[in-house]
């Protein structure tokens, strides 16, 4: 078997998708290992979870640098120090610079709580309910400079039930996200496995 891909995760909050990825990598046959977690806020609860798993963590806040490009250059420096092959955004609530997206092109993915291209951006569950959609879900996609617009790798559909609220729908989608992200990362590695 070829060497495991070195994956770093970028978070801003609770880190439940990060946890799902960490759990998946505990299977010896899983083709990736987590090499570190970066947050854009020191308050992200996910940082403590990462530390409990003995993973290196780093915080790069916009306010600590001259501008977005300088912040993203610092993130890239940390990622390179971990010899990162693939970057997974998991609830990272800041739009990265175009330069960062170009630099990590094909090696930068995100999980989004909708069936893209529907409902790019925020409040996806509310918008699905308002549109009276019967089916909703989540997507893992490549990150490109335009928000939530990169090619989709995998999606997971969930039903929208007649008595759903934003909260019940979010819960159902989140469970699907936790199943989808580890699978989508494998799919990416299989797609790109032959590339350096
Ligand atoms: C998830 O719903 C993800 O799809 C979105 O932000 C949320 C992050 O949740 N991008 P968590 O931090 O992974 O628990």
PDB file of C-alpha atoms and ligand atoms in Angstrom:
ATOM      1  CA  UNK A   1       0.000   0.000   0.000  1.00  0.00           C
ATOM      2  CA  UNK A   2       1.264   3.501  -0.765  1.00  0.00           C
ATOM      3  CA  UNK A   3       2.147   5.886   2.078  1.00  0.00           C
ATOM      4  CA  UNK A   4      -0.734   7.484   3.907  1.00  0.00           C
ATOM      5  CA  UNK A   5      -1.609  11.011   2.776  1.00  0.00           C
ATOM      6  CA  UNK A   6      -0.793  13.680   5.321  1.00  0.00           C
ATOM      7  CA  UNK A   7      -3.971  15.630   6.015  1.00  0.00           C
ATOM      8  CA  UNK A   8      -4.364  18.870   7.966  1.00  0.00           C
ATOM      9  CA  UNK A   9      -7.741  20.202   9.092  1.00  0.00           C
ATOM     10  CA  UNK A  10      -8.801  23.852   9.346  1.00  0.00           C
ATOM     11  CA  UNK A  11     -11.580  24.638  11.835  1.00  0.00           C
ATOM     12  CA  UNK A  12     -13.298  27.577  13.513  1.00  0.00           C
ATOM     13  CA  UNK A  13     -15.680  25.908  15.947  1.00  0.00           C
ATOM     14  CA  UNK A  14     -16.836  22.730  17.607  1.00  0.00           C
ATOM     15  CA  UNK A  15     -14.974  20.414  15.242  1.00  0.00           C
ATOM     16  CA  UNK A  16     -17.450  17.555  14.873  1.00  0.00           C
ATOM     17  CA  UNK A  17     -16.434  16.940  11.247  1.00  0.00           C
ATOM     18  CA  UNK A  18     -12.793  17.112  12.323  1.00  0.00           C
ATOM     19  CA  UNK A  19     -13.589  14.446  14.938  1.00  0.00           C
ATOM     20  CA  UNK A  20     -15.216  12.255  12.275  1.00  0.00           C
ATOM     21  CA  UNK A  21     -12.057  12.475  10.171  1.00  0.00           C
ATOM     22  CA  UNK A  22      -9.828  11.706  13.169  1.00  0.00           C
ATOM     23  CA  UNK A  23     -11.965   8.668  14.018  1.00  0.00           C
ATOM     24  CA  UNK A  24     -11.793   7.409  10.413  1.00  0.00           C
ATOM     25  CA  UNK A  25      -7.997   7.568  10.419  1.00  0.00           C
ATOM     26  CA  UNK A  26      -7.897   5.174  13.384  1.00  0.00           C
ATOM     27  CA  UNK A  27      -8.700   2.349  10.962  1.00  0.00           C
ATOM     28  CA  UNK A  28      -5.276   1.001   9.897  1.00  0.00           C
ATOM     29  CA  UNK A  29      -6.547   0.601   6.322  1.00  0.00           C
ATOM     30  CA  UNK A  30      -7.613   4.246   6.015  1.00  0.00           C
ATOM     31  CA  UNK A  31      -5.361   5.947   3.416  1.00  0.00           C
ATOM     32  CA  UNK A  32      -4.747   9.175   5.372  1.00  0.00           C
ATOM     33  CA  UNK A  33      -3.381  10.369   8.683  1.00  0.00           C
ATOM     34  CA  UNK A  34      -4.150  13.673  10.396  1.00  0.00           C
ATOM     35  CA  UNK A  35      -0.974  15.698  10.886  1.00  0.00           C
ATOM     36  CA  UNK A  36      -2.386  18.812  12.545  1.00  0.00           C
ATOM     37  CA  UNK A  37      -5.302  21.161  13.114  1.00  0.00           C
ATOM     38  CA  UNK A  38      -5.350  24.923  12.513  1.00  0.00           C
ATOM     39  CA  UNK A  39      -7.983  27.336  13.783  1.00  0.00           C
ATOM     40  CA  UNK A  40      -8.585  30.983  12.960  1.00  0.00           C
ATOM     41  CA  UNK A  41      -9.772  31.552  16.519  1.00  0.00           C
ATOM     42  CA  UNK A  42      -8.237  30.430  19.816  1.00  0.00           C
ATOM     43  CA  UNK A  43     -11.766  29.873  21.190  1.00  0.00           C
ATOM     44  CA  UNK A  44     -12.593  26.977  18.839  1.00  0.00           C
ATOM     45  CA  UNK A  45     -13.668  24.022  21.046  1.00  0.00           C
ATOM     46  CA  UNK A  46     -12.275  21.672  18.387  1.00  0.00           C
ATOM     47  CA  UNK A  47      -8.719  22.674  19.337  1.00  0.00           C
ATOM     48  CA  UNK A  48      -9.042  20.952  22.722  1.00  0.00           C
ATOM     49  CA  UNK A  49     -10.426  17.836  21.023  1.00  0.00           C
ATOM     50  CA  UNK A  50      -7.434  17.785  18.654  1.00  0.00           C
ATOM     51  CA  UNK A  51      -5.039  18.152  21.583  1.00  0.00           C
ATOM     52  CA  UNK A  52      -6.722  15.254  23.373  1.00  0.00           C
ATOM     53  CA  UNK A  53      -5.871  13.180  20.289  1.00  0.00           C
ATOM     54  CA  UNK A  54      -2.251  14.372  20.642  1.00  0.00           C
ATOM     55  CA  UNK A  55      -2.422  16.278  17.364  1.00  0.00           C
ATOM     56  CA  UNK A  56      -0.366  19.425  16.828  1.00  0.00           C
ATOM     57  CA  UNK A  57      -2.515  22.557  16.716  1.00  0.00           C
ATOM     58  CA  UNK A  58      -1.934  26.131  15.591  1.00  0.00           C
ATOM     59  CA  UNK A  59      -3.958  29.340  15.653  1.00  0.00           C
ATOM     60  CA  UNK A  60      -3.633  31.927  12.888  1.00  0.00           C
ATOM     61  CA  UNK A  61      -5.900  34.909  13.437  1.00  0.00           C
ATOM     62  CA  UNK A  62      -6.444  37.602  10.824  1.00  0.00           C
ATOM     63  CA  UNK A  63      -5.827  40.267  13.439  1.00  0.00           C
ATOM     64  CA  UNK A  64      -2.313  38.961  14.100  1.00  0.00           C
ATOM     65  CA  UNK A  65      -1.134  39.711  10.552  1.00  0.00           C
ATOM     66  CA  UNK A  66      -1.042  42.661   8.169  1.00  0.00           C
ATOM     67  CA  UNK A  67      -3.768  41.304   5.892  1.00  0.00           C
ATOM     68  CA  UNK A  68      -5.490  38.177   4.592  1.00  0.00           C
ATOM     69  CA  UNK A  69      -2.625  37.218   2.275  1.00  0.00           C
ATOM     70  CA  UNK A  70      -0.119  37.413   5.125  1.00  0.00           C
ATOM     71  CA  UNK A  71      -2.432  35.327   7.345  1.00  0.00           C
ATOM     72  CA  UNK A  72      -2.843  32.692   4.661  1.00  0.00           C
ATOM     73  CA  UNK A  73       0.917  32.648   4.017  1.00  0.00           C
ATOM     74  CA  UNK A  74       1.381  31.869   7.721  1.00  0.00           C
ATOM     75  CA  UNK A  75      -1.186  29.068   7.449  1.00  0.00           C
ATOM     76  CA  UNK A  76       0.689  27.664   4.446  1.00  0.00           C
ATOM     77  CA  UNK A  77       3.978  27.843   6.355  1.00  0.00           C
ATOM     78  CA  UNK A  78       2.461  25.777   9.189  1.00  0.00           C
ATOM     79  CA  UNK A  79       0.957  23.314   6.706  1.00  0.00           C
ATOM     80  CA  UNK A  80       4.337  22.909   4.997  1.00  0.00           C
ATOM     81  CA  UNK A  81       6.073  22.409   8.344  1.00  0.00           C
ATOM     82  CA  UNK A  82       3.715  19.442   8.812  1.00  0.00           C
ATOM     83  CA  UNK A  83       4.483  18.211   5.255  1.00  0.00           C
ATOM     84  CA  UNK A  84       0.782  18.430   4.482  1.00  0.00           C
ATOM     85  CA  UNK A  85      -0.493  16.747   1.317  1.00  0.00           C
ATOM     86  CA  UNK A  86      -4.202  17.612   1.634  1.00  0.00           C
ATOM     87  CA  UNK A  87      -6.091  20.341   3.500  1.00  0.00           C
ATOM     88  CA  UNK A  88      -9.638  19.680   4.750  1.00  0.00           C
ATOM     89  CA  UNK A  89     -11.771  22.652   5.744  1.00  0.00           C
ATOM     90  CA  UNK A  90     -14.228  21.563   8.433  1.00  0.00           C
ATOM     91  CA  UNK A  91     -16.360  24.473   9.580  1.00  0.00           C
ATOM     92  CA  UNK A  92     -13.613  26.974   8.776  1.00  0.00           C
ATOM     93  CA  UNK A  93     -15.630  30.206   8.780  1.00  0.00           C
ATOM     94  CA  UNK A  94     -13.322  32.490   6.867  1.00  0.00           C
ATOM     95  CA  UNK A  95     -12.957  32.824   3.123  1.00  0.00           C
ATOM     96  CA  UNK A  96      -9.369  32.022   2.197  1.00  0.00           C
ATOM     97  CA  UNK A  97      -7.408  34.173  -0.244  1.00  0.00           C
ATOM     98  CA  UNK A  98      -7.401  33.388  -3.973  1.00  0.00           C
ATOM     99  CA  UNK A  99      -3.670  32.808  -3.655  1.00  0.00           C
ATOM    100  CA  UNK A 100      -4.207  30.141  -0.993  1.00  0.00           C
ATOM    101  CA  UNK A 101      -6.837  28.421  -3.151  1.00  0.00           C
ATOM    102  CA  UNK A 102      -4.440  28.410  -6.115  1.00  0.00           C
ATOM    103  CA  UNK A 103      -1.509  27.206  -4.061  1.00  0.00           C
ATOM    104  CA  UNK A 104      -3.461  24.211  -2.703  1.00  0.00           C
ATOM    105  CA  UNK A 105      -5.438  23.596  -5.894  1.00  0.00           C
ATOM    106  CA  UNK A 106      -6.747  19.993  -6.053  1.00  0.00           C
ATOM    107  CA  UNK A 107      -5.502  19.414  -2.500  1.00  0.00           C
ATOM    108  CA  UNK A 108      -7.996  21.661  -0.681  1.00  0.00           C
ATOM    109  CA  UNK A 109     -11.524  20.448   0.081  1.00  0.00           C
ATOM    110  CA  UNK A 110     -14.492  21.625   2.129  1.00  0.00           C
ATOM    111  CA  UNK A 111     -17.705  20.210   3.554  1.00  0.00           C
ATOM    112  CA  UNK A 112     -20.813  22.269   2.943  1.00  0.00           C
ATOM    113  CA  UNK A 113     -24.280  21.630   4.407  1.00  0.00           C
ATOM    114  CA  UNK A 114     -26.313  21.599   1.195  1.00  0.00           C
ATOM    115  CA  UNK A 115     -26.568  19.751  -2.072  1.00  0.00           C
ATOM    116  CA  UNK A 116     -24.395  22.112  -4.090  1.00  0.00           C
ATOM    117  CA  UNK A 117     -24.868  24.009  -6.350  1.00  0.00           C
ATOM    118  CA  UNK A 118     -27.998  24.724  -4.293  1.00  0.00           C
ATOM    119  CA  UNK A 119     -27.566  27.051  -1.326  1.00  0.00           C
ATOM    120  CA  UNK A 120     -24.009  28.292  -1.445  1.00  0.00           C
ATOM    121  CA  UNK A 121     -23.113  30.389   1.607  1.00  0.00           C
ATOM    122  CA  UNK A 122     -24.912  30.478   4.952  1.00  0.00           C
ATOM    123  CA  UNK A 123     -28.317  29.459   6.401  1.00  0.00           C
ATOM    124  CA  UNK A 124     -28.607  26.486   4.076  1.00  0.00           C
ATOM    125  CA  UNK A 125     -31.127  24.579   6.221  1.00  0.00           C
ATOM    126  CA  UNK A 126     -33.464  27.572   6.536  1.00  0.00           C
ATOM    127  CA  UNK A 127     -33.304  28.130   2.789  1.00  0.00           C
ATOM    128  CA  UNK A 128     -34.061  24.462   2.038  1.00  0.00           C
ATOM    129  CA  UNK A 129     -37.109  24.635   4.341  1.00  0.00           C
ATOM    130  CA  UNK A 130     -38.300  27.923   2.827  1.00  0.00           C
ATOM    131  CA  UNK A 131     -38.025  26.419  -0.657  1.00  0.00           C
ATOM    132  CA  UNK A 132     -40.080  23.407   0.557  1.00  0.00           C
ATOM    133  CA  UNK A 133     -37.391  21.047  -0.712  1.00  0.00           C
ATOM    134  CA  UNK A 134     -38.145  17.356  -0.188  1.00  0.00           C
ATOM    135  CA  UNK A 135     -34.466  16.440  -0.253  1.00  0.00           C
ATOM    136  CA  UNK A 136     -31.509  18.254   1.323  1.00  0.00           C
ATOM    137  CA  UNK A 137     -28.022  17.115   2.291  1.00  0.00           C
ATOM    138  CA  UNK A 138     -24.342  17.910   2.229  1.00  0.00           C
ATOM    139  CA  UNK A 139     -21.461  18.069  -0.224  1.00  0.00           C
ATOM    140  CA  UNK A 140     -17.705  17.718  -0.105  1.00  0.00           C
ATOM    141  CA  UNK A 141     -16.151  19.818  -2.839  1.00  0.00           C
ATOM    142  CA  UNK A 142     -12.855  21.175  -4.080  1.00  0.00           C
ATOM    143  CA  UNK A 143     -12.192  24.723  -2.917  1.00  0.00           C
ATOM    144  CA  UNK A 144     -11.635  27.314  -5.622  1.00  0.00           C
ATOM    145  CA  UNK A 145     -11.408  31.084  -5.359  1.00  0.00           C
ATOM    146  CA  UNK A 146     -15.190  31.521  -5.804  1.00  0.00           C
ATOM    147  CA  UNK A 147     -17.202  30.610  -2.658  1.00  0.00           C
ATOM    148  CA  UNK A 148     -18.640  27.054  -2.588  1.00  0.00           C
ATOM    149  CA  UNK A 149     -18.166  26.762  -6.358  1.00  0.00           C
ATOM    150  CA  UNK A 150     -15.492  24.073  -6.811  1.00  0.00           C
ATOM    151  CA  UNK A 151     -16.234  20.642  -8.296  1.00  0.00           C
ATOM    152  CA  UNK A 152     -18.205  18.332  -6.013  1.00  0.00           C
ATOM    153  CA  UNK A 153     -16.435  15.130  -4.947  1.00  0.00           C
ATOM    154  CA  UNK A 154     -19.329  13.390  -3.145  1.00  0.00           C
ATOM    155  CA  UNK A 155     -22.769  14.247  -1.801  1.00  0.00           C
ATOM    156  CA  UNK A 156     -25.072  12.675   0.770  1.00  0.00           C
ATOM    157  CA  UNK A 157     -28.836  13.264   0.530  1.00  0.00           C
ATOM    158  CA  UNK A 158     -31.220  13.323   3.477  1.00  0.00           C
ATOM    159  CA  UNK A 159     -35.023  13.636   3.407  1.00  0.00           C
ATOM    160  CA  UNK A 160     -36.726  16.819   4.566  1.00  0.00           C
ATOM    161  CA  UNK A 161     -39.611  15.714   6.824  1.00  0.00           C
ATOM    162  CA  UNK A 162     -42.935  17.576   7.018  1.00  0.00           C
ATOM    163  CA  UNK A 163     -42.431  18.710  10.642  1.00  0.00           C
ATOM    164  CA  UNK A 164     -38.754  19.599  10.322  1.00  0.00           C
ATOM    165  CA  UNK A 165     -37.393  22.736  11.948  1.00  0.00           C
ATOM    166  CA  UNK A 166     -34.059  24.281  11.048  1.00  0.00           C
ATOM    167  CA  UNK A 167     -32.583  22.473  14.073  1.00  0.00           C
ATOM    168  CA  UNK A 168     -33.929  18.995  13.320  1.00  0.00           C
ATOM    169  CA  UNK A 169     -32.865  19.298   9.694  1.00  0.00           C
ATOM    170  CA  UNK A 170     -29.414  20.520  10.689  1.00  0.00           C
ATOM    171  CA  UNK A 171     -29.009  17.523  13.021  1.00  0.00           C
ATOM    172  CA  UNK A 172     -29.950  15.076  10.260  1.00  0.00           C
ATOM    173  CA  UNK A 173     -27.560  16.718   7.807  1.00  0.00           C
ATOM    174  CA  UNK A 174     -24.750  16.806  10.376  1.00  0.00           C
ATOM    175  CA  UNK A 175     -25.001  13.039  10.896  1.00  0.00           C
ATOM    176  CA  UNK A 176     -24.727  12.662   7.119  1.00  0.00           C
ATOM    177  CA  UNK A 177     -21.725  15.031   7.057  1.00  0.00           C
ATOM    178  CA  UNK A 178     -19.857  12.825   9.516  1.00  0.00           C
ATOM    179  CA  UNK A 179     -20.354   9.825   7.231  1.00  0.00           C
ATOM    180  CA  UNK A 180     -19.619  11.729   4.043  1.00  0.00           C
ATOM    181  CA  UNK A 181     -16.368  13.536   4.847  1.00  0.00           C
ATOM    182  CA  UNK A 182     -14.186  10.472   5.517  1.00  0.00           C
ATOM    183  CA  UNK A 183     -15.580   8.804   2.356  1.00  0.00           C
ATOM    184  CA  UNK A 184     -14.996  11.883   0.223  1.00  0.00           C
ATOM    185  CA  UNK A 185     -11.405  12.154   1.439  1.00  0.00           C
ATOM    186  CA  UNK A 186     -10.810   8.561   0.321  1.00  0.00           C
ATOM    187  CA  UNK A 187     -12.402   9.380  -3.041  1.00  0.00           C
ATOM    188  CA  UNK A 188     -10.082  12.371  -3.473  1.00  0.00           C
ATOM    189  CA  UNK A 189      -7.033  10.278  -2.605  1.00  0.00           C
ATOM    190  CA  UNK A 190      -8.112   7.601  -5.096  1.00  0.00           C
ATOM    191  CA  UNK A 191      -8.640  10.262  -7.807  1.00  0.00           C
ATOM    192  CA  UNK A 192      -5.305  11.943  -7.208  1.00  0.00           C
ATOM    193  CA  UNK A 193      -3.326   8.929  -6.002  1.00  0.00           C
ATOM    194  CA  UNK A 194      -1.082   8.823  -9.017  1.00  0.00           C
ATOM    195  CA  UNK A 195      -0.191  12.537  -8.809  1.00  0.00           C
ATOM    196  CA  UNK A 196       2.867  13.667  -6.877  1.00  0.00           C
TER     197      UNK A 196
HETATM  198  C1  LIG B   1     -20.843  21.976   9.391  1.00  0.00           C
HETATM  199  O1  LIG B   1     -22.221  21.985   9.225  1.00  0.00           O
HETATM  200  C2  LIG B   1     -20.157  22.182   8.058  1.00  0.00           C
HETATM  201  O2  LIG B   1     -20.838  21.633   6.991  1.00  0.00           O
HETATM  202  C3  LIG B   1     -20.170  23.685   7.949  1.00  0.00           C
HETATM  203  O3  LIG B   1     -19.935  24.144   9.256  1.00  0.00           O
HETATM  204  C4  LIG B   1     -20.360  23.170  10.207  1.00  0.00           C
HETATM  205  C5  LIG B   1     -19.172  22.832  11.039  1.00  0.00           C
HETATM  206  O4  LIG B   1     -19.491  21.976  12.107  1.00  0.00           O
HETATM  207  N1  LIG B   1     -19.229  24.122   6.965  1.00  0.00           N
HETATM  208  P1  LIG B   1     -18.329  21.243  12.919  1.00  0.00           P
HETATM  209  O5  LIG B   1     -17.395  22.323  13.442  1.00  0.00           O
HETATM  210  O6  LIG B   1     -17.643  20.302  11.988  1.00  0.00           O
HETATM  211  O7  LIG B   1     -19.040  20.541  14.036  1.00  0.00           O
END
